[in-house]
Amino acid sequence: MSDGKHILVVEDEADLANLVEVNLDLAGHRVSIARDGAEGLTMARRAQPDLILLDVMMPVLDGWQVLRSLKEDEDLQDIPVVMLTALSEERDLIRGHLQGAVRYLTKPFEMRALLQVVEDGLREPDEVELQARRTKVRALLQRLAELDSGRASESSVRFSKLESPIERRTAAPPPSVADRSKLDLLTGKQRYVAAELAAGRSARELAEELDVSRSNIYATRKRIARKLGVHPDVVAEEAKRLGLTRTT
């Protein structure tokens, strides 16, 4: 189990929030509770917790609005978020993952399951896990397209076990002028990092070469993702699609 961390619980159901607090406290964590989305966002900015447990259906600001605000804030975007919700539609599960939630628990859930996803969320992913996430994001985007077009069959997304749906490979269209112009938004360092990631280098290798922390590389990747309009987990694939190489 990880060392005790600061967990922010954003949950408007008092009984559930208190139960979660007791169990996290027994697990050695320090817990803060926010009763609505706006308070949760304020507390996150003030305290910058190690992980956030975020309910979806809340007054003032709902969980989606809070999650979006967290991921748009450079000081908060790296905080892992676990979504807690009674929603179980597959679109909701996909939406939570693509917007940056690291885990998704559907109510009612067992406290043992909650503690496990908290531990998983607090652990920094290795390169194998990052590659698995990239694969999952691509598969989820394909699945979401199927759902929106009415071609989807039975539900295949299960976030609690992080199952990866089968990725459907389709030929990518050539990059447009508008797509290529996105590269002009990147700084020199960002172009270099994107090109190296596209070439298959790991965050660890880049961190050692540039004499920075892996967190610095991950933060750079997220800035690149915002400029390219993609999820951070698919920056390497997008850089390849745009034709960004070590020589461009």
Coordinates of C-alpha atoms in Angstrom, one line a residue:
M1 CA 0.0 0.0 0.0
S2 CA 1.2 3.5 -0.8
D3 CA 2.3 5.9 2.0
G4 CA -0.5 8.1 3.4
K5 CA -1.7 10.7 0.9
H6 CA -4.1 13.6 0.9
I7 CA -7.4 12.5 -0.7
L8 CA -10.1 15.1 -1.6
V9 CA -13.6 13.6 -1.6
V10 CA -16.1 15.6 -3.6
E11 CA -19.5 14.1 -2.7
D12 CA -22.8 15.7 -1.8
E13 CA -24.2 12.6 -0.1
A14 CA -23.1 13.1 3.5
D15 CA -23.5 9.5 4.6
L16 CA -21.4 8.1 1.7
A17 CA -18.8 10.9 2.1
N18 CA -18.4 10.1 5.8
L19 CA -18.1 6.3 5.1
V20 CA -15.5 6.9 2.4
E21 CA -13.6 9.2 4.8
V22 CA -13.6 6.6 7.6
N23 CA -12.2 3.9 5.3
L24 CA -9.6 6.1 3.7
D25 CA -8.5 7.3 7.2
L26 CA -8.2 3.7 8.4
A27 CA -6.0 3.0 5.3
G28 CA -3.6 5.8 6.5
H29 CA -4.7 8.6 4.2
R30 CA -5.6 12.2 5.1
V31 CA -9.0 13.1 3.9
S32 CA -10.8 16.4 3.0
I33 CA -14.5 16.5 2.0
A34 CA -16.2 19.0 -0.3
R35 CA -20.0 18.9 -0.4
D36 CA -20.5 20.2 -4.0
G37 CA -18.5 20.7 -7.2
A38 CA -17.7 24.4 -6.7
E39 CA -16.3 23.8 -3.2
G40 CA -14.4 20.8 -4.5
L41 CA -12.7 22.9 -7.2
T42 CA -11.8 25.6 -4.7
M43 CA -10.4 23.1 -2.3
A44 CA -8.4 21.4 -5.0
R45 CA -6.8 24.7 -6.0
R46 CA -6.0 25.5 -2.5
A47 CA -4.7 22.2 -1.2
Q48 CA -3.6 20.4 -4.5
P49 CA -4.4 16.9 -3.1
D50 CA -2.7 13.7 -4.3
L51 CA -6.0 12.2 -5.6
I52 CA -9.6 13.3 -6.0
L53 CA -12.7 11.2 -5.6
L54 CA -15.3 13.0 -7.7
D55 CA -19.0 12.4 -7.8
V56 CA -20.8 13.2 -11.0
M57 CA -24.3 14.3 -10.0
M58 CA -23.8 17.3 -7.7
P59 CA -25.3 20.8 -7.1
V60 CA -23.6 24.0 -8.3
L61 CA -21.0 22.3 -10.5
D62 CA -21.4 18.7 -11.6
G63 CA -18.6 16.3 -11.8
W64 CA -18.1 16.7 -15.6
Q65 CA -17.6 20.5 -15.1
V66 CA -15.2 20.0 -12.3
L67 CA -13.2 17.4 -14.2
R68 CA -13.0 19.6 -17.2
S69 CA -11.8 22.5 -15.0
L70 CA -9.2 20.3 -13.4
K71 CA -7.8 19.1 -16.7
E72 CA -7.6 22.7 -18.1
D73 CA -5.6 24.0 -15.1
E74 CA -1.8 23.4 -15.5
D75 CA -1.4 23.3 -11.7
L76 CA -4.1 20.6 -11.2
Q77 CA -4.2 18.6 -14.5
D78 CA -1.9 15.9 -13.2
I79 CA -3.9 15.1 -10.1
P80 CA -5.5 11.6 -10.6
V81 CA -9.3 11.6 -10.5
V82 CA -11.6 8.7 -9.7
M83 CA -15.2 9.3 -10.8
L84 CA -18.0 8.1 -8.5
T85 CA -21.4 7.9 -10.0
A86 CA -24.7 6.0 -10.3
L87 CA -24.6 6.4 -14.1
S88 CA -23.9 3.3 -15.9
E89 CA -24.4 4.1 -19.6
E90 CA -21.5 3.1 -21.7
R91 CA -21.2 6.6 -23.1
D92 CA -20.8 8.0 -19.6
L93 CA -18.0 5.5 -18.9
I94 CA -16.2 6.4 -22.1
R95 CA -16.7 10.1 -21.4
G96 CA -15.2 9.9 -18.0
H97 CA -12.1 8.1 -19.2
L98 CA -11.5 10.3 -22.3
Q99 CA -11.8 13.5 -20.2
G100 CA -9.0 12.3 -17.9
A101 CA -10.5 10.2 -15.1
V102 CA -8.1 7.4 -14.2
R103 CA -10.8 5.2 -12.8
Y104 CA -14.6 5.0 -12.8
L105 CA -16.6 3.4 -10.0
T106 CA -20.4 2.8 -10.4
K107 CA -22.5 3.2 -7.2
P108 CA -23.1 1.2 -5.2
F109 CA -19.5 -0.1 -4.7
E110 CA -17.7 -2.0 -2.1
M111 CA -15.1 -0.1 0.0
R112 CA -12.5 -2.7 -0.8
A113 CA -12.9 -1.8 -4.5
L114 CA -12.7 1.9 -3.7
L115 CA -9.5 1.4 -1.7
Q116 CA -8.0 -0.6 -4.6
V117 CA -8.7 2.0 -7.2
V118 CA -7.3 4.7 -4.9
E119 CA -4.1 2.8 -4.5
D120 CA -3.9 2.2 -8.3
G121 CA -4.6 5.9 -9.0
L122 CA -1.8 7.0 -6.6
R123 CA 0.8 4.8 -8.3
E124 CA 2.8 6.5 -11.1
P125 CA 2.3 4.4 -14.3
D126 CA 5.2 2.8 -16.0
E127 CA 5.8 2.8 -19.7
V128 CA 3.9 -0.5 -20.2
E129 CA 0.8 0.9 -18.5
L130 CA 1.1 4.2 -20.5
Q131 CA 1.2 2.2 -23.7
A132 CA -1.8 0.2 -22.6
R133 CA -3.7 3.5 -21.9
R134 CA -2.9 4.8 -25.4
T135 CA -4.2 1.6 -26.9
K136 CA -7.3 1.9 -24.7
V137 CA -8.0 5.5 -25.7
R138 CA -7.8 4.7 -29.4
A139 CA -10.2 1.8 -28.9
L140 CA -12.6 3.9 -26.8
L141 CA -12.7 6.6 -29.5
Q142 CA -13.6 3.9 -32.0
R143 CA -16.2 2.5 -29.7
L144 CA -17.7 6.0 -29.1
A145 CA -17.9 6.5 -32.9
E146 CA -19.8 3.2 -33.1
L147 CA -22.2 4.2 -30.4
D148 CA -22.9 7.5 -32.0
S149 CA -23.5 6.0 -35.5
G150 CA -25.7 3.2 -34.1
R151 CA -23.4 0.4 -35.1
A152 CA -22.5 -0.7 -31.6
S153 CA -23.4 -4.1 -30.4
E154 CA -23.2 -5.2 -26.8
S155 CA -21.5 -3.1 -24.2
S156 CA -17.8 -3.7 -23.9
V157 CA -16.4 -1.1 -21.5
R158 CA -15.6 -2.1 -18.0
F159 CA -13.5 0.5 -16.2
S160 CA -13.1 -1.1 -12.8
K161 CA -11.0 -3.8 -14.4
L162 CA -9.5 -1.6 -17.0
E163 CA -10.3 -4.0 -19.8
S164 CA -9.1 -3.0 -23.2
P165 CA -11.6 -3.5 -26.0
I166 CA -10.3 -4.9 -29.3
E167 CA -8.8 -2.0 -31.3
R168 CA -10.2 -1.7 -34.8
R169 CA -7.4 -0.5 -37.1
T170 CA -8.5 1.8 -39.8
A171 CA -6.3 3.7 -42.4
A172 CA -5.7 7.2 -41.2
P173 CA -6.4 10.0 -43.7
P174 CA -3.5 12.2 -44.8
P175 CA -3.0 15.3 -42.6
S176 CA -4.7 18.4 -43.8
V177 CA -3.2 21.8 -44.0
A178 CA -5.1 22.8 -40.9
D179 CA -3.7 19.8 -39.1
R180 CA -0.2 20.5 -40.1
S181 CA -0.6 24.1 -39.0
K182 CA -1.1 22.8 -35.4
L183 CA 2.6 22.0 -35.4
D184 CA 3.4 25.7 -35.6
L185 CA 1.8 26.1 -32.2
L186 CA 4.5 24.0 -30.6
T187 CA 7.7 25.3 -29.0
G188 CA 11.0 23.9 -30.0
K189 CA 11.1 21.7 -26.9
Q190 CA 7.6 20.5 -27.5
R191 CA 8.3 19.6 -31.1
Y192 CA 11.4 17.7 -30.0
V193 CA 9.5 15.8 -27.2
A194 CA 6.6 15.0 -29.6
A195 CA 9.0 13.7 -32.3
E196 CA 10.9 11.6 -29.8
L197 CA 7.7 10.1 -28.4
A198 CA 6.6 9.4 -32.0
A199 CA 9.9 7.6 -32.6
G200 CA 9.1 5.3 -29.6
R201 CA 11.3 6.8 -26.9
S202 CA 10.0 6.6 -23.3
A203 CA 9.4 9.4 -20.9
R204 CA 12.2 8.0 -18.7
E205 CA 14.7 8.1 -21.6
L206 CA 13.8 11.7 -22.4
A207 CA 13.9 12.8 -18.8
E208 CA 17.5 11.4 -18.5
E209 CA 18.6 13.0 -21.7
L210 CA 17.1 16.4 -20.9
D211 CA 18.1 16.2 -17.2
V212 CA 14.5 16.8 -16.0
S213 CA 12.0 14.7 -14.1
R214 CA 9.6 12.3 -15.7
S215 CA 6.8 14.5 -14.3
N216 CA 8.3 17.4 -16.4
I217 CA 8.1 15.2 -19.5
Y218 CA 4.5 14.2 -18.7
A219 CA 3.6 17.9 -18.2
T220 CA 5.2 18.8 -21.5
R221 CA 3.2 16.0 -23.2
K222 CA 0.0 17.4 -21.8
R223 CA 0.7 20.9 -23.1
I224 CA 1.4 19.3 -26.5
A225 CA -1.9 17.4 -26.3
R226 CA -3.8 20.6 -25.7
K227 CA -2.2 22.4 -28.7
L228 CA -2.9 19.4 -30.9
G229 CA -6.4 18.9 -29.6
V230 CA -5.9 15.3 -28.6
H231 CA -5.7 13.2 -25.4
P232 CA -2.2 13.1 -23.9
D233 CA -2.1 9.3 -24.3
V234 CA -2.2 9.6 -28.1
V235 CA 0.3 12.4 -28.6
A236 CA 2.9 10.0 -30.2
E237 CA 0.3 8.7 -32.6
E238 CA -1.0 12.2 -33.5
A239 CA 2.6 13.4 -34.0
K240 CA 3.2 10.6 -36.4
R241 CA -0.1 11.3 -38.3
L242 CA 0.9 14.9 -38.7
G243 CA 4.3 13.9 -40.1
L244 CA 6.4 15.2 -37.2
T245 CA 9.7 13.4 -37.2
R246 CA 13.2 14.0 -35.7
T247 CA 14.1 15.9 -38.9
T248 CA 11.0 18.1 -39.2

